[in-house]
Structures are given as C-alpha cells and as structure tokens.
Tab-separated table of C-alpha atoms in Angstrom:
chain	number	residue	atom	x	y	z
A	1	MET	CA	89.044	-122.905	-238.713
A	2	SER	CA	89.459	-126.492	-239.898
A	3	SER	CA	93.042	-127.185	-238.777
A	4	ILE	CA	94.471	-128.352	-235.455
A	5	VAL	CA	97.882	-126.847	-234.797
A	6	LEU	CA	100.259	-128.448	-232.298
A	7	THR	CA	103.262	-126.590	-230.910
A	8	THR	CA	106.503	-128.538	-230.765
A	9	ASP	CA	107.698	-129.377	-227.268
A	10	THR	CA	109.735	-131.997	-225.454
A	11	LEU	CA	107.874	-135.238	-224.825
A	12	GLY	CA	106.344	-135.425	-221.374
A	13	THR	CA	104.967	-138.266	-219.269
A	14	THR	CA	103.365	-140.897	-221.469
A	15	THR	CA	99.570	-140.785	-221.140
A	16	ALA	CA	97.059	-143.036	-222.858
A	17	GLY	CA	95.100	-141.074	-225.452
A	18	ALA	CA	97.720	-138.322	-225.720
A	19	LEU	CA	98.647	-136.661	-229.007
A	20	GLU	CA	102.066	-134.984	-228.935
A	21	TYR	CA	104.359	-133.096	-231.290
A	22	ALA	CA	108.135	-132.993	-230.846
A	23	SER	CA	109.492	-131.779	-234.175
A	24	PRO	CA	109.831	-133.450	-236.604
A	25	VAL	CA	107.405	-136.175	-235.423
A	26	ILE	CA	103.793	-136.381	-234.251
A	27	TYR	CA	103.227	-139.084	-231.635
A	28	GLY	CA	100.145	-140.852	-230.311
A	29	THR	CA	99.660	-143.136	-227.313
A	30	PRO	CA	96.781	-145.570	-227.968
A	31	VAL	CA	97.056	-147.569	-224.720
A	32	GLY	CA	99.067	-147.547	-221.485
A	33	THR	CA	102.527	-146.099	-222.047
A	34	GLN	CA	102.832	-147.389	-225.615
A	35	ARG	CA	103.715	-144.123	-227.344
A	36	GLY	CA	104.221	-144.499	-231.086
A	37	VAL	CA	105.019	-142.527	-234.214
A	38	ILE	CA	102.073	-141.323	-236.307
A	39	PRO	CA	103.304	-141.614	-239.917
A	40	ASN	CA	102.890	-138.401	-241.896
A	41	SER	CA	103.906	-139.610	-245.308
A	42	GLN	CA	105.033	-137.574	-248.246
A	43	PHE	CA	104.278	-139.747	-251.244
A	44	TYR	CA	104.584	-139.729	-255.005
A	45	ARG	CA	102.680	-142.044	-257.315
A	46	LEU	CA	102.884	-142.218	-261.099
A	47	ASN	CA	99.497	-141.944	-262.783
A	48	ALA	CA	100.986	-142.680	-266.226
A	49	ASP	CA	104.073	-144.516	-267.428
A	50	TYR	CA	107.251	-142.432	-267.182
A	51	ALA	CA	109.742	-143.065	-269.998
A	52	GLY	CA	113.415	-142.674	-269.145
A	53	THR	CA	116.214	-141.957	-271.584
A	54	ALA	CA	118.888	-144.048	-273.282
A	55	SER	CA	121.843	-143.040	-271.104
A	56	THR	CA	124.465	-144.372	-268.708
A	57	SER	CA	123.919	-141.429	-266.353
A	58	ALA	CA	121.830	-141.833	-263.208
A	59	GLN	CA	118.227	-140.860	-263.849
A	60	GLY	CA	115.200	-140.406	-261.647
A	61	ILE	CA	112.867	-143.359	-261.232
A	62	TYR	CA	109.705	-141.238	-261.068
A	63	GLY	CA	110.869	-138.249	-263.125
A	64	SER	CA	114.100	-136.967	-264.655
A	65	THR	CA	115.288	-135.354	-261.402
A	66	LEU	CA	112.196	-135.812	-259.242
A	67	GLY	CA	112.941	-136.115	-255.538
A	68	VAL	CA	111.709	-135.070	-252.104
A	69	THR	CA	113.275	-132.445	-249.835
A	70	LEU	CA	114.269	-133.887	-246.443
A	71	SER	CA	115.209	-132.048	-243.237
A	72	SER	CA	118.533	-131.970	-241.431
A	73	SER	CA	119.252	-134.254	-238.456
A	74	THR	CA	116.201	-136.415	-239.081
A	75	VAL	CA	115.597	-140.129	-239.540
A	76	TYR	CA	113.017	-141.174	-242.139
A	77	ALA	CA	111.367	-144.481	-242.968
A	78	PHE	CA	110.407	-145.139	-246.575
A	79	GLU	CA	108.941	-147.731	-248.906
A	80	MET	CA	108.777	-147.976	-252.660
A	81	VAL	CA	107.185	-150.223	-255.257
A	82	VAL	CA	108.608	-149.927	-258.765
A	83	VAL	CA	108.066	-151.713	-262.061
A	84	PHE	CA	110.494	-151.006	-264.910
A	85	SER	CA	109.692	-152.214	-268.425
A	86	LYS	CA	111.298	-151.948	-271.857
A	87	THR	CA	110.598	-153.487	-275.256
A	88	VAL	CA	113.628	-152.416	-277.319
A	89	ASN	CA	117.383	-153.031	-277.479
A	90	ALA	CA	118.741	-156.455	-276.535
A	91	THR	CA	122.256	-155.255	-275.627
A	92	SER	CA	123.572	-156.879	-272.444
A	93	HIS	CA	123.621	-154.427	-269.535
A	94	THR	CA	123.288	-154.152	-265.780
A	95	LEU	CA	120.674	-152.142	-263.887
A	96	SER	CA	121.603	-150.494	-260.590
A	97	LEU	CA	119.497	-148.752	-257.966
A	98	GLY	CA	120.528	-145.841	-255.748
A	99	PHE	CA	119.703	-142.396	-254.364
A	100	GLY	CA	121.056	-139.004	-255.361
A	101	GLY	CA	120.300	-135.415	-254.478
A	102	ALA	CA	121.741	-132.669	-252.290
A	103	ALA	CA	120.969	-134.223	-248.885
A	104	THR	CA	123.968	-135.713	-247.074
A	105	LEU	CA	123.414	-138.926	-245.145
A	106	ASN	CA	124.732	-140.317	-241.884
A	107	ASN	CA	123.581	-143.783	-242.910
A	108	ILE	CA	120.968	-145.672	-244.923
A	109	LEU	CA	119.716	-149.249	-245.026
A	110	TYR	CA	117.049	-150.577	-247.336
A	111	GLY	CA	116.089	-153.871	-248.867
A	112	GLY	CA	113.331	-156.089	-250.113
A	113	ALA	CA	112.521	-158.327	-253.033
A	114	TYR	CA	112.684	-158.021	-256.796
A	115	ASN	CA	112.113	-160.198	-259.822
A	116	PHE	CA	112.755	-159.859	-263.535
A	117	SER	CA	111.367	-161.428	-266.669
A	118	ALA	CA	112.384	-161.458	-270.333
A	119	ALA	CA	108.797	-161.300	-271.540
A	120	VAL	CA	106.044	-158.826	-272.237
A	121	PHE	CA	104.977	-157.401	-268.874
A	122	SER	CA	102.199	-159.331	-267.127
A	123	SER	CA	100.877	-159.679	-263.596
A	124	THR	CA	102.937	-162.811	-262.908
A	125	PHE	CA	106.605	-163.576	-263.353
A	126	SER	CA	108.118	-167.034	-263.323
A	127	GLY	CA	110.860	-167.999	-260.889
A	128	SER	CA	111.571	-167.153	-257.278
A	129	PRO	CA	112.041	-163.532	-256.209
A	130	ASN	CA	115.506	-162.267	-255.368
A	131	THR	CA	116.263	-160.504	-252.086
A	132	PHE	CA	118.333	-157.351	-251.933
A	133	PHE	CA	119.842	-155.184	-249.191
A	134	SER	CA	122.092	-152.143	-249.383
A	135	ASN	CA	123.631	-149.779	-246.827
A	136	THR	CA	124.799	-147.193	-249.342
A	137	ALA	CA	123.062	-144.539	-251.419
A	138	SER	CA	125.467	-145.280	-254.275
A	139	ALA	CA	124.234	-147.290	-257.253
A	140	THR	CA	124.028	-151.012	-256.410
A	141	ASN	CA	123.850	-153.589	-259.199
A	142	LEU	CA	120.677	-155.696	-259.225
A	143	GLY	CA	121.549	-157.902	-262.172
A	144	THR	CA	122.219	-158.269	-265.891
A	145	ASN	CA	119.981	-158.851	-268.885
A	146	ALA	CA	120.254	-158.938	-272.671
A	147	SER	CA	116.636	-159.137	-273.765
A	148	ALA	CA	114.617	-156.657	-275.797
A	149	ASN	CA	111.536	-157.337	-273.665
A	150	PHE	CA	112.567	-156.976	-270.054
A	151	ASN	CA	110.766	-156.096	-266.835
A	152	TRP	CA	111.844	-155.577	-263.238
A	153	THR	CA	109.393	-155.603	-260.325
A	154	MET	CA	110.722	-154.237	-257.021
A	155	GLN	CA	109.448	-153.670	-253.500
A	156	PHE	CA	111.799	-152.095	-250.952
A	157	ARG	CA	111.621	-150.646	-247.451
A	158	GLY	CA	114.253	-148.877	-245.418
A	159	THR	CA	115.381	-146.024	-243.205
A	160	VAL	CA	117.657	-143.105	-243.933
A	161	ASN	CA	119.409	-140.866	-241.398
A	162	VAL	CA	119.871	-137.381	-242.868
A	163	ASN	CA	122.788	-135.195	-241.834
A	164	ALA	CA	122.345	-132.016	-243.909
A	165	GLY	CA	118.913	-131.502	-245.423
A	166	GLY	CA	118.257	-131.368	-249.144
A	167	THR	CA	116.799	-133.341	-251.995
A	168	PHE	CA	116.632	-137.153	-251.936
A	169	ILE	CA	116.181	-138.621	-255.414
A	170	PRO	CA	115.454	-142.318	-256.140
A	171	GLN	CA	117.552	-143.224	-259.193
A	172	TYR	CA	118.550	-146.049	-261.472
A	173	THR	CA	121.551	-146.484	-263.755
A	174	THR	CA	122.235	-148.808	-266.673
A	175	SER	CA	125.777	-149.816	-267.597
A	176	VAL	CA	125.086	-149.379	-271.329
A	177	SER	CA	122.922	-146.821	-273.098
A	178	VAL	CA	119.884	-149.022	-273.667
A	179	GLY	CA	116.172	-148.639	-273.440
A	180	PRO	CA	114.501	-146.537	-272.687
A	181	TYR	CA	113.059	-148.182	-269.597
A	182	SER	CA	109.670	-146.927	-268.483
A	183	THR	CA	108.573	-146.747	-264.861
A	184	LEU	CA	105.024	-148.064	-265.035
A	185	ALA	CA	101.938	-146.242	-263.759
A	186	GLY	CA	101.109	-147.114	-260.158
A	187	SER	CA	104.765	-147.197	-259.073
A	188	TYR	CA	105.142	-145.143	-255.902
A	189	ILE	CA	107.340	-144.051	-253.020
A	190	LEU	CA	106.347	-142.807	-249.567
A	191	ILE	CA	108.603	-141.409	-246.852
A	192	TYR	CA	107.958	-140.063	-243.358
A	193	PRO	CA	110.002	-138.826	-240.359
A	194	ILE	CA	110.356	-141.138	-237.355
A	195	GLY	CA	112.662	-139.078	-235.134
A	196	SER	CA	115.805	-137.031	-234.735
A	197	ALA	CA	119.155	-138.181	-236.096
A	198	GLY	CA	120.075	-139.827	-232.761
A	199	LEU	CA	116.897	-141.929	-232.688
A	200	ILE	CA	117.238	-145.345	-231.030
A	201	ASN	CA	113.627	-146.256	-230.241
A	202	VAL	CA	110.084	-145.064	-229.615
A	203	GLY	CA	107.779	-147.024	-227.334
A	204	THR	CA	108.144	-149.435	-224.441
A	205	TRP	CA	111.242	-151.318	-225.612
A	206	ALA	CA	113.319	-152.599	-222.705
C-alpha cells in the first residue's frame, strides 16, 4: 500500500514534527509550536493557447466554462498568472476580470499587478505595471484599449471564503464583441484550502 491515510480530528496540543488532519486542511509543525498549513493545491495549467470567442458574455479564462469545485464553509488561497493576447479587431473596448460558477461566497479579496501592450506579444512590456485589488467576484474593469495587437499580462493572489460549495470559474468579459483573445500556454491557476469559513489564523500569532 503506497498511501498514507489520515483521519480527520480536532487539532490537539502542538508538537514539533507532528502531521495533523482537521478537514479540510492538513497541518504540519516544523519547529516548536509553529503549526502551519500544508498547501494541497488543485491546479490547472494551459499546455496550448486557448482561444476565446467574440462575445460580450463572461467566458472562462482557461476554458469555455472550466472551473474548480470548492467545498462549503471553507477558506481557500489562490494564485493565478494569465497572459491574454489578440491580433485582430481594433474596436475600443474594456476588459474585466471576475469569477463565476455555482459556489456562493461569504467574501473574496484578490489583487496583484498587470500590464498591457499594443504590440506583438514579447517577453517584455514597456511602462510601469498597474496594481489591482478587488473584493467582489463580479467583473471588475482593468482598462480600455483600441488596438488590433493587444496583450495583457496578469499575476494575482487572493483568498476566497466559500459559503455553499460549487464551481468557481475564473472569467473575463469584454464590453464589445472583439477578439478573440487567446489565453496563452503556460497560464495557470492554483487553489488550496487553508481552513474553515471562520478561519482567523494558524500558527503562533499573538
């Protein structure tokens, strides 16, 4: 038998070297009483460019409706790196980022940096990156462009507190039917549970 199976239980006295499981999180204590979360990430990475559609409806970043199923009453941490690129249609439009799906949320906060360039995609963009934060799953406008060649690079991190479990779908929306944008190969998202919905802290915070 190659697997180690832990049975969920309430957390006991913190012991250095201990491995514990209190659903939905696995914990480890590397030293002293410094118990911490062991990330068990669900992740999705594109191995080829994913072409979206010319539409004003919300569409999945990594697939038309591709999302992850999250559990009820659980807090998750997540990160995502995304590059959008298009080479057609110079109609002025906005691009907004958000999350859809069947899961209902108690709260969400995520943010990071993004940049955009009206040029053929390359490894460097000119100009300073923009910072972005949002505390809603609804579509949030990142900016406007009117160039045929246009690229967005994005890196975000955040946490989401799930009320009722269900799908959680990273999405983008354009204000005008342009494109299509493609999400470039290598773009990814990872997400992992860090505690129950009432989570305040893990560790020796005081």
